[in-house]
C-alpha positions as a Python dict, from the first residue, in 0.01 Angstrom:
ca = {
    (1, 'M'): (0, 0, 0),
    (2, 'V'): (-128, 7, 379),
    (3, 'V'): (18, 373, 421),
    (4, 'A'): (-185, 465, 89),
    (5, 'L'): (-483, 312, 231),
    (6, 'F'): (-455, 508, 582),
    (7, 'L'): (-375, 848, 386),
    (8, 'F'): (-689, 760, 149),
    (9, 'G'): (-880, 727, 447),
    (10, 'A'): (-748, 1016, 641),
    (11, 'L'): (-830, 1254, 349),
    (12, 'I'): (-1180, 1122, 271),
    (13, 'G'): (-1278, 1180, 664),
    (14, 'T'): (-1124, 1523, 629),
    (15, 'A'): (-1321, 1608, 302),
    (16, 'A'): (-1656, 1516, 479),
    (17, 'H'): (-1562, 1789, 731),
    (18, 'L'): (-1474, 2034, 500),
    (19, 'P'): (-1666, 2297, 292),
    (20, 'V'): (-1773, 2182, -64),
    (21, 'P'): (-1546, 2465, -232),
    (22, 'V'): (-1254, 2385, -4),
    (23, 'T'): (-1285, 1990, -88),
    (24, 'V'): (-1321, 2071, -475),
    (25, 'V'): (-1023, 2308, -485),
    (26, 'A'): (-807, 2017, -311),
    (27, 'G'): (-914, 1768, -557),
    (28, 'I'): (-839, 2014, -829),
    (29, 'A'): (-486, 2051, -707),
    (30, 'I'): (-419, 1655, -663),
    (31, 'A'): (-541, 1594, -1019),
    (32, 'A'): (-338, 1868, -1144),
    (33, 'W'): (-22, 1748, -946),
    (34, 'L'): (-127, 1382, -1107),
    (35, 'L'): (-110, 1503, -1419),
    (36, 'I'): (195, 1669, -1412),
    (37, 'F'): (325, 1343, -1222),
    (38, 'L'): (218, 1123, -1525),
    (39, 'T'): (336, 1317, -1809),
    (40, 'R'): (677, 1352, -1627),
    (41, 'E'): (677, 950, -1598),
    (42, 'R'): (597, 925, -1965),
    (43, 'R'): (843, 1173, -2094),
    (44, 'K'): (1110, 1006, -1886),
    (45, 'A'): (1016, 629, -2008),
    (46, 'G'): (1007, 763, -2376),
    (47, 'S'): (1326, 911, -2327),
    (48, 'T'): (1472, 561, -2198),
    (49, 'T'): (1345, 354, -2497),
    (50, 'K'): (1464, 562, -2751),
    (51, 'G'): (1794, 483, -2633),
    (52, 'A'): (1754, 133, -2596),
    (53, 'G'): (1769, 75, -2984),
    (54, 'R'): (1410, 94, -3102),
}
């Protein structure tokens, strides 16, 4: 958690010094990565519950 907060603070500090278009593109890339991660995790969780006898 501490490392995540440190990285978040570093990213916010970096975003303050970057041009707006670069910040927006980076934000979109991070959001896309999180969306892909979410769908993979849900798919993985769905496949394990099906085999559990539900």
